[in-house]
Amino acid sequence: MKFLRVISLMAVIVSVAGCSSRADANVAQDLTANYNKIVNNCGSQDNPAYLCSGNLIRFTTNDHNYLPWETSPTSYQNGTGVSFFYTRRDVNTKVVFNGKFLGIIYYPPLIRPEGKLQAKFLCAFPMDGVTDERVQSCGAHSAFPQDSIPCQDQGIYTADEWYKQFTSIDKEDWGTNWARATHECGFDIKEGTDNRADIFNQMLQAQKKVKVEEGAWDTFFNFNELIMNLWVADSKGHISNAQDLPIQAFFYTTDTDGNSGLSDARFFQQRYYDLNNHIIIPIVKIVQDSSLSKVIYVYNSADQQVSK
């Protein structure tokens, strides 16, 4: 009987371990399902689509002296927010940023696992808003202190109105939208905003409109930008309850020049595991076709530094 109990216990352990491994592997399926889920809202006009659909992506540094699930001490000292971008099947977004090849993906806030913190987003720009140079990320840019205040404060509520404001100044001579990005307004999407779901949809429509009207993606601005409220942290930006952050996956990308974020993603997966109660955040690879019409999330057991 004792031998049978031992065998039974071993079977349970193997079964649990197998289920855990499958759960990690399923992250690519879950990300794909979120990516393919197209909704106008998450149950009401108070709940915009990003709360339950699409994927919230943040590129991060590969500096091993830094914890990529935290933000910089400067951001905390200045009270600025944290930048993400939102991608979904109907919103063509180029998953690149500033020569970086790794980052984190958050769960959509309303479908995060029990016990995880809820990310609160404050504003959204149809294109990169150059938010590191704005007043508390969502406010005015010094280059255009009046025209770049939040959209609703200017009476701008629709994609057409936003695009008119966006194109009211010319591109630079070399054809980029840098000046327009500092001039553009961002939509207020924080909790309590009127018609928040529709406002978010208008932001997505504005992003699509830039793609259609401009005829090609700008070299620098291929994505929207959402600003998340800062997590509670100490003066150096360290988060004491990082194990509760709603991180769904670490991700990495590659390019045709041989650059890859995999080794850094593996390093940070191990670091998170060591610092946060041995929680394993799976690593996925993000692959995108040249037309930007599809984002693919790939889980490979060989990519994982830590496994159950």
C-alpha positions as a LaTeX table, in Angstrom:
\begin{tabular}{lrrr}
\hline
Residue & $x$ (\AA) & $y$ (\AA) & $z$ (\AA) \\
\hline
Met1 & 0.00 & 0.00 & 0.00 \\
Lys2 & 2.81 & 2.40 & 0.86 \\
Phe3 & 4.42 & 1.66 & $-2.52$ \\
Leu4 & 1.14 & 2.36 & $-4.29$ \\
Arg5 & 0.76 & 5.69 & $-2.44$ \\
Val6 & 4.25 & 6.71 & $-3.57$ \\
Ile7 & 3.45 & 5.78 & $-7.17$ \\
Ser8 & 0.18 & 7.72 & $-6.98$ \\
Leu9 & 1.94 & 10.79 & $-5.57$ \\
Met10 & 4.54 & 10.64 & $-8.33$ \\
Ala11 & 1.77 & 10.43 & $-10.93$ \\
Val12 & 0.10 & 13.52 & $-9.49$ \\
Ile13 & 3.39 & 15.46 & $-9.54$ \\
Val14 & 4.05 & 14.46 & $-13.16$ \\
Ser15 & 0.48 & 15.35 & $-14.10$ \\
Val16 & 0.69 & 18.79 & $-12.47$ \\
Ala17 & 4.06 & 19.47 & $-14.08$ \\
Gly18 & 2.69 & 18.46 & $-17.47$ \\
Cys19 & $-0.32$ & 20.75 & $-17.05$ \\
Ser20 & 1.98 & 23.63 & $-16.07$ \\
Ser21 & 4.16 & 23.11 & $-19.13$ \\
Arg22 & 1.10 & 23.04 & $-21.36$ \\
Ala23 & $-0.14$ & 26.23 & $-19.71$ \\
Asp24 & 3.13 & 27.95 & $-20.62$ \\
Ala25 & 2.90 & 26.65 & $-24.19$ \\
Asn26 & $-0.68$ & 27.90 & $-24.42$ \\
Val27 & 0.47 & 31.50 & $-23.98$ \\
Ala28 & 0.98 & 31.81 & $-27.74$ \\
Gln29 & $-2.56$ & 30.57 & $-28.34$ \\
Asp30 & $-3.93$ & 33.01 & $-25.77$ \\
Leu31 & $-2.03$ & 35.94 & $-27.27$ \\
Thr32 & $-3.26$ & 34.96 & $-30.73$ \\
Ala33 & $-6.84$ & 34.72 & $-29.47$ \\
Asn34 & $-6.60$ & 38.19 & $-27.92$ \\
Tyr35 & $-5.01$ & 39.52 & $-31.12$ \\
Asn36 & $-7.88$ & 38.13 & $-33.21$ \\
Lys37 & $-10.62$ & 39.33 & $-30.86$ \\
Ile38 & $-12.19$ & 42.44 & $-32.38$ \\
Val39 & $-14.75$ & 44.22 & $-30.22$ \\
Asn40 & $-16.05$ & 47.79 & $-29.94$ \\
Asn41 & $-16.13$ & 47.66 & $-26.16$ \\
Cys42 & $-15.94$ & 45.26 & $-23.24$ \\
Gly43 & $-19.56$ & 45.29 & $-22.21$ \\
Ser44 & $-20.30$ & 49.02 & $-22.01$ \\
Gln45 & $-19.21$ & 52.47 & $-23.17$ \\
Asp46 & $-17.23$ & 52.71 & $-19.94$ \\
Asn47 & $-15.04$ & 49.75 & $-20.94$ \\
Pro48 & $-12.88$ & 50.32 & $-24.03$ \\
Ala49 & $-11.72$ & 47.43 & $-26.19$ \\
Tyr50 & $-8.17$ & 47.25 & $-24.83$ \\
Leu51 & $-9.59$ & 46.01 & $-21.53$ \\
Cys52 & $-10.55$ & 42.64 & $-23.01$ \\
Ser53 & $-9.02$ & 42.33 & $-26.48$ \\
Gly54 & $-5.78$ & 42.90 & $-28.37$ \\
Asn55 & $-2.30$ & 42.83 & $-26.87$ \\
Leu56 & $-0.52$ & 45.50 & $-24.81$ \\
Ile57 & 3.16 & 45.53 & $-25.76$ \\
Arg58 & 6.09 & 47.39 & $-24.24$ \\
Phe59 & 9.61 & 47.29 & $-25.64$ \\
Thr60 & 12.27 & 47.47 & $-22.93$ \\
Thr61 & 15.98 & 47.93 & $-22.53$ \\
Asn62 & 18.51 & 45.09 & $-22.69$ \\
Asp63 & 20.55 & 46.68 & $-19.88$ \\
His64 & 21.09 & 43.87 & $-17.38$ \\
Asn65 & 21.43 & 46.40 & $-14.54$ \\
Tyr66 & 17.80 & 47.33 & $-15.04$ \\
Leu67 & 14.57 & 45.44 & $-14.34$ \\
Pro68 & 12.45 & 45.78 & $-17.49$ \\
Trp69 & 9.15 & 45.32 & $-15.63$ \\
Glu70 & 9.98 & 48.55 & $-13.78$ \\
Thr71 & 10.35 & 52.00 & $-15.30$ \\
Ser72 & 13.20 & 54.43 & $-14.92$ \\
Pro73 & 13.78 & 56.40 & $-11.70$ \\
Thr74 & 13.54 & 59.56 & $-13.80$ \\
Ser75 & 10.01 & 58.65 & $-14.84$ \\
Tyr76 & 9.01 & 58.18 & $-11.22$ \\
Gln77 & 10.64 & 61.42 & $-10.15$ \\
Asn78 & 8.94 & 63.33 & $-12.97$ \\
Gly79 & 5.59 & 61.61 & $-12.47$ \\
Thr80 & 5.42 & 60.51 & $-16.09$ \\
Gly81 & 3.68 & 57.37 & $-17.31$ \\
Val82 & 4.77 & 54.14 & $-18.95$ \\
Ser83 & 4.48 & 53.69 & $-22.73$ \\
Phe84 & 2.84 & 50.69 & $-24.38$ \\
Phe85 & 1.36 & 50.15 & $-27.78$ \\
Tyr86 & $-1.76$ & 48.24 & $-28.68$ \\
Thr87 & $-1.96$ & 45.74 & $-31.48$ \\
Arg88 & $-4.90$ & 43.79 & $-32.84$ \\
Arg89 & $-5.62$ & 42.02 & $-36.11$ \\
Asp90 & $-7.58$ & 44.94 & $-37.59$ \\
Val91 & $-4.97$ & 47.54 & $-36.55$ \\
Asn92 & $-1.80$ & 47.27 & $-38.62$ \\
Thr93 & 1.04 & 48.02 & $-36.23$ \\
Lys94 & 4.71 & 47.48 & $-36.93$ \\
Val95 & 6.15 & 45.72 & $-33.90$ \\
Val96 & 9.48 & 47.57 & $-33.76$ \\
Phe97 & 10.81 & 50.34 & $-31.58$ \\
Asn98 & 14.07 & 52.25 & $-31.53$ \\
Gly99 & 16.42 & 49.35 & $-32.18$ \\
Lys100 & 15.06 & 47.26 & $-29.31$ \\
Phe101 & 14.39 & 43.54 & $-29.62$ \\
Leu102 & 12.66 & 42.49 & $-26.40$ \\
Gly103 & 9.97 & 43.51 & $-23.99$ \\
Ile104 & 6.90 & 42.48 & $-22.04$ \\
Ile105 & 3.25 & 41.88 & $-22.87$ \\
Tyr106 & 0.51 & 42.66 & $-20.36$ \\
Tyr107 & $-2.77$ & 40.82 & $-20.03$ \\
Pro108 & $-5.81$ & 42.80 & $-21.16$ \\
Pro109 & $-6.84$ & 44.27 & $-17.80$ \\
Leu110 & $-10.27$ & 42.63 & $-17.52$ \\
Ile111 & $-8.99$ & 39.13 & $-18.29$ \\
Arg112 & $-5.89$ & 39.15 & $-16.12$ \\
Pro113 & $-5.48$ & 36.23 & $-13.70$ \\
Glu114 & $-6.91$ & 36.55 & $-10.22$ \\
Gly115 & $-4.53$ & 38.32 & $-7.86$ \\
Lys116 & $-2.73$ & 40.28 & $-10.56$ \\
Leu117 & $-2.78$ & 44.08 & $-10.52$ \\
Gln118 & $-4.91$ & 45.99 & $-13.02$ \\
Ala119 & $-3.06$ & 48.31 & $-15.39$ \\
Lys120 & $-4.70$ & 51.76 & $-15.61$ \\
Phe121 & $-4.24$ & 53.64 & $-18.85$ \\
Leu122 & $-4.48$ & 57.42 & $-19.01$ \\
Cys123 & $-4.27$ & 58.50 & $-22.64$ \\
Ala124 & $-3.74$ & 57.18 & $-26.16$ \\
Phe125 & $-2.02$ & 58.65 & $-29.22$ \\
Pro126 & $-2.77$ & 57.29 & $-32.73$ \\
Met127 & 0.93 & 57.67 & $-33.49$ \\
Asp128 & 4.01 & 57.85 & $-31.31$ \\
Gly129 & 3.30 & 60.93 & $-29.20$ \\
Val130 & 6.90 & 61.73 & $-28.24$ \\
Thr131 & 5.52 & 61.39 & $-24.73$ \\
Asp132 & 8.88 & 61.51 & $-22.99$ \\
Glu133 & 8.95 & 65.21 & $-23.89$ \\
Arg134 & 5.35 & 66.01 & $-22.86$ \\
Val135 & 3.93 & 67.29 & $-19.61$ \\
Gln136 & 3.35 & 64.12 & $-17.56$ \\
Ser137 & 3.34 & 62.11 & $-20.80$ \\
Cys138 & $-0.28$ & 62.90 & $-21.73$ \\
Gly139 & $-0.09$ & 66.69 & $-21.77$ \\
Ala140 & 1.30 & 69.36 & $-24.06$ \\
His141 & 4.60 & 69.26 & $-25.92$ \\
Ser142 & 6.74 & 72.38 & $-25.56$ \\
Ala143 & 7.02 & 72.73 & $-29.35$ \\
Phe144 & 3.25 & 73.30 & $-29.58$ \\
Pro145 & 2.05 & 74.17 & $-26.06$ \\
Gln146 & $-1.52$ & 74.95 & $-27.13$ \\
Asp147 & $-2.18$ & 72.64 & $-30.08$ \\
Ser148 & $-0.79$ & 69.51 & $-28.38$ \\
Ile149 & $-3.00$ & 69.51 & $-25.27$ \\
Pro150 & $-5.38$ & 66.52 & $-24.89$ \\
Cys151 & $-7.81$ & 66.08 & $-27.78$ \\
Gln152 & $-11.05$ & 66.43 & $-25.83$ \\
Asp153 & $-9.80$ & 69.71 & $-24.35$ \\
Gln154 & $-9.62$ & 71.00 & $-27.93$ \\
Gly155 & $-13.06$ & 69.68 & $-28.90$ \\
Ile156 & $-11.52$ & 66.81 & $-30.88$ \\
Tyr157 & $-13.49$ & 63.59 & $-30.49$ \\
Thr158 & $-13.32$ & 61.74 & $-33.82$ \\
Ala159 & $-10.70$ & 60.21 & $-36.09$ \\
Asp160 & $-11.46$ & 62.77 & $-38.82$ \\
Glu161 & $-11.07$ & 65.67 & $-36.40$ \\
Trp162 & $-7.82$ & 64.24 & $-35.10$ \\
Tyr163 & $-6.43$ & 63.71 & $-38.60$ \\
Lys164 & $-7.31$ & 67.28 & $-39.58$ \\
Gln165 & $-5.38$ & 68.55 & $-36.57$ \\
Phe166 & $-2.51$ & 66.13 & $-37.20$ \\
Thr167 & $-2.04$ & 67.24 & $-40.81$ \\
Ser168 & $-2.56$ & 70.96 & $-40.14$ \\
Ile169 & 1.22 & 71.32 & $-40.17$ \\
Asp170 & 3.57 & 69.98 & $-42.83$ \\
Lys171 & 5.90 & 67.06 & $-42.62$ \\
Glu172 & 9.60 & 67.75 & $-42.42$ \\
Asp173 & 11.45 & 68.19 & $-45.69$ \\
Trp174 & 12.80 & 64.64 & $-45.42$ \\
Gly175 & 9.25 & 63.27 & $-45.28$ \\
Thr176 & 8.90 & 62.24 & $-41.64$ \\
Asn177 & 6.11 & 63.03 & $-39.21$ \\
Trp178 & 8.30 & 64.09 & $-36.28$ \\
Ala179 & 6.89 & 67.61 & $-36.08$ \\
Arg180 & 3.37 & 66.26 & $-36.51$ \\
Ala181 & 3.97 & 63.80 & $-33.67$ \\
Thr182 & 4.90 & 66.61 & $-31.28$ \\
His183 & 1.91 & 68.60 & $-32.55$ \\
Glu184 & $-0.66$ & 65.79 & $-32.35$ \\
Cys185 & $-3.07$ & 65.52 & $-29.46$ \\
Gly186 & $-3.67$ & 62.41 & $-27.39$ \\
Phe187 & $-7.10$ & 61.11 & $-26.42$ \\
Asp188 & $-7.96$ & 61.02 & $-22.72$ \\
Ile189 & $-8.99$ & 57.42 & $-21.86$ \\
Lys190 & $-8.63$ & 57.37 & $-18.08$ \\
Glu191 & $-11.43$ & 55.98 & $-15.94$ \\
Gly192 & $-14.39$ & 58.33 & $-15.74$ \\
Thr193 & $-13.91$ & 59.76 & $-19.25$ \\
Asp194 & $-17.18$ & 60.15 & $-21.17$ \\
Asn195 & $-17.74$ & 57.60 & $-23.93$ \\
Arg196 & $-14.37$ & 56.08 & $-23.20$ \\
Ala197 & $-14.94$ & 53.04 & $-25.44$ \\
Asp198 & $-15.87$ & 55.15 & $-28.46$ \\
Ile199 & $-12.94$ & 57.50 & $-27.84$ \\
Phe200 & $-10.55$ & 54.53 & $-27.92$ \\
Asn201 & $-12.13$ & 53.27 & $-31.15$ \\
Gln202 & $-11.71$ & 56.72 & $-32.69$ \\
Met203 & $-8.03$ & 56.59 & $-31.74$ \\
Leu204 & $-7.67$ & 53.28 & $-33.59$ \\
Gln205 & $-9.54$ & 54.66 & $-36.60$ \\
Ala206 & $-7.22$ & 57.67 & $-36.62$ \\
Gln207 & $-4.20$ & 55.35 & $-36.72$ \\
Lys208 & $-5.73$ & 53.51 & $-39.68$ \\
Lys209 & $-6.48$ & 56.81 & $-41.40$ \\
Val210 & $-2.85$ & 57.88 & $-41.23$ \\
Lys211 & $-1.86$ & 54.60 & $-42.91$ \\
Val212 & $-4.44$ & 55.01 & $-45.69$ \\
Glu213 & $-4.01$ & 58.73 & $-46.32$ \\
Glu214 & $-0.23$ & 58.83 & $-46.09$ \\
Gly215 & 0.10 & 55.90 & $-48.47$ \\
Ala216 & 2.99 & 54.30 & $-46.58$ \\
Trp217 & 4.22 & 53.91 & $-43.05$ \\
Asp218 & 6.41 & 56.70 & $-41.77$ \\
Thr219 & 9.91 & 55.45 & $-41.03$ \\
Phe220 & 9.68 & 56.37 & $-37.35$ \\
Phe221 & 5.99 & 56.18 & $-36.43$ \\
Asn222 & 4.42 & 52.83 & $-37.17$ \\
Phe223 & 2.44 & 52.39 & $-33.97$ \\
Asn224 & 0.05 & 53.97 & $-31.52$ \\
Glu225 & 1.08 & 54.86 & $-27.97$ \\
Leu226 & $-0.83$ & 54.24 & $-24.76$ \\
Ile227 & 0.33 & 55.71 & $-21.46$ \\
Met228 & $-0.14$ & 53.62 & $-18.33$ \\
Asn229 & $-0.25$ & 55.07 & $-14.84$ \\
Leu230 & 2.84 & 54.35 & $-12.76$ \\
Trp231 & 2.82 & 51.45 & $-10.32$ \\
Val232 & 3.47 & 52.25 & $-6.68$ \\
Ala233 & 7.24 & 52.19 & $-6.20$ \\
Asp234 & 10.04 & 53.59 & $-4.09$ \\
Ser235 & 12.12 & 56.64 & $-5.02$ \\
Lys236 & 14.33 & 54.51 & $-7.26$ \\
Gly237 & 11.40 & 53.06 & $-9.13$ \\
His238 & 11.58 & 49.63 & $-7.51$ \\
Ile239 & 8.27 & 47.79 & $-7.23$ \\
Ser240 & 7.96 & 45.72 & $-4.06$ \\
Asn241 & 5.13 & 43.52 & $-5.35$ \\
Ala242 & 6.46 & 42.83 & $-8.84$ \\
Gln243 & 5.15 & 39.26 & $-8.55$ \\
Asp244 & 1.64 & 40.75 & $-8.89$ \\
Leu245 & 2.28 & 42.63 & $-12.12$ \\
Pro246 & $-0.02$ & 41.47 & $-14.96$ \\
Ile247 & 2.78 & 40.26 & $-17.23$ \\
Gln248 & 1.55 & 37.64 & $-19.66$ \\
Ala249 & 4.85 & 37.06 & $-21.44$ \\
Phe250 & 8.33 & 38.25 & $-22.18$ \\
Phe251 & 8.81 & 38.60 & $-25.92$ \\
Tyr252 & 11.67 & 38.94 & $-28.35$ \\
Thr253 & 12.00 & 39.85 & $-32.02$ \\
Thr254 & 14.70 & 39.38 & $-34.65$ \\
Asp255 & 15.72 & 41.19 & $-37.82$ \\
Thr256 & 17.38 & 40.38 & $-41.12$ \\
Asp257 & 20.73 & 41.64 & $-39.82$ \\
Gly258 & 20.90 & 38.84 & $-37.27$ \\
Asn259 & 19.85 & 40.87 & $-34.24$ \\
Ser260 & 17.77 & 39.00 & $-31.68$ \\
Gly261 & 16.42 & 39.71 & $-28.22$ \\
Leu262 & 16.29 & 36.05 & $-27.18$ \\
Ser263 & 19.38 & 35.95 & $-24.96$ \\
Asp264 & 18.22 & 39.05 & $-23.08$ \\
Ala265 & 14.69 & 37.70 & $-22.75$ \\
Arg266 & 16.14 & 34.51 & $-21.26$ \\
Phe267 & 18.25 & 36.56 & $-18.83$ \\
Phe268 & 15.26 & 38.56 & $-17.63$ \\
Gln269 & 13.03 & 35.49 & $-17.40$ \\
Gln270 & 15.60 & 34.00 & $-15.01$ \\
Arg271 & 15.90 & 37.30 & $-13.12$ \\
Tyr272 & 12.15 & 37.61 & $-12.64$ \\
Tyr273 & 11.99 & 33.99 & $-11.50$ \\
Asp274 & 14.77 & 34.56 & $-8.94$ \\
Leu275 & 13.30 & 37.79 & $-7.55$ \\
Asn276 & 9.59 & 36.93 & $-7.57$ \\
Asn277 & 8.76 & 33.70 & $-5.76$ \\
His278 & 9.93 & 31.49 & $-8.63$ \\
Ile279 & 7.13 & 32.68 & $-10.93$ \\
Ile280 & 7.83 & 31.69 & $-14.52$ \\
Ile281 & 6.83 & 34.20 & $-17.17$ \\
Pro282 & 6.99 & 32.42 & $-20.56$ \\
Ile283 & 8.96 & 33.79 & $-23.50$ \\
Val284 & 7.37 & 34.14 & $-26.93$ \\
Lys285 & 8.79 & 35.22 & $-30.24$ \\
Ile286 & 6.91 & 37.87 & $-32.21$ \\
Val287 & 7.03 & 37.38 & $-35.96$ \\
Gln288 & 5.51 & 39.79 & $-38.46$ \\
Asp289 & 5.10 & 39.72 & $-42.23$ \\
Ser290 & 6.39 & 42.55 & $-44.38$ \\
Ser291 & 2.90 & 43.86 & $-45.13$ \\
Leu292 & 2.24 & 44.33 & $-41.38$ \\
Ser293 & $-1.05$ & 42.52 & $-41.91$ \\
Lys294 & $-0.37$ & 39.80 & $-39.35$ \\
Val295 & 1.45 & 39.35 & $-36.05$ \\
Ile296 & 2.35 & 35.79 & $-35.04$ \\
Tyr297 & 3.18 & 34.72 & $-31.49$ \\
Val298 & 5.40 & 31.65 & $-31.21$ \\
Tyr299 & 6.17 & 29.64 & $-28.08$ \\
Asn300 & 9.21 & 27.36 & $-28.27$ \\
Ser301 & 10.29 & 25.28 & $-25.28$ \\
Ala302 & 13.92 & 25.65 & $-26.40$ \\
Asp303 & 13.66 & 29.44 & $-25.94$ \\
Gln304 & 12.89 & 29.15 & $-22.24$ \\
Gln305 & 15.64 & 29.74 & $-19.70$ \\
Val306 & 13.44 & 28.52 & $-16.84$ \\
Ser307 & 11.04 & 25.61 & $-17.08$ \\
Lys308 & 8.93 & 23.66 & $-14.64$ \\
\hline
\end{tabular}
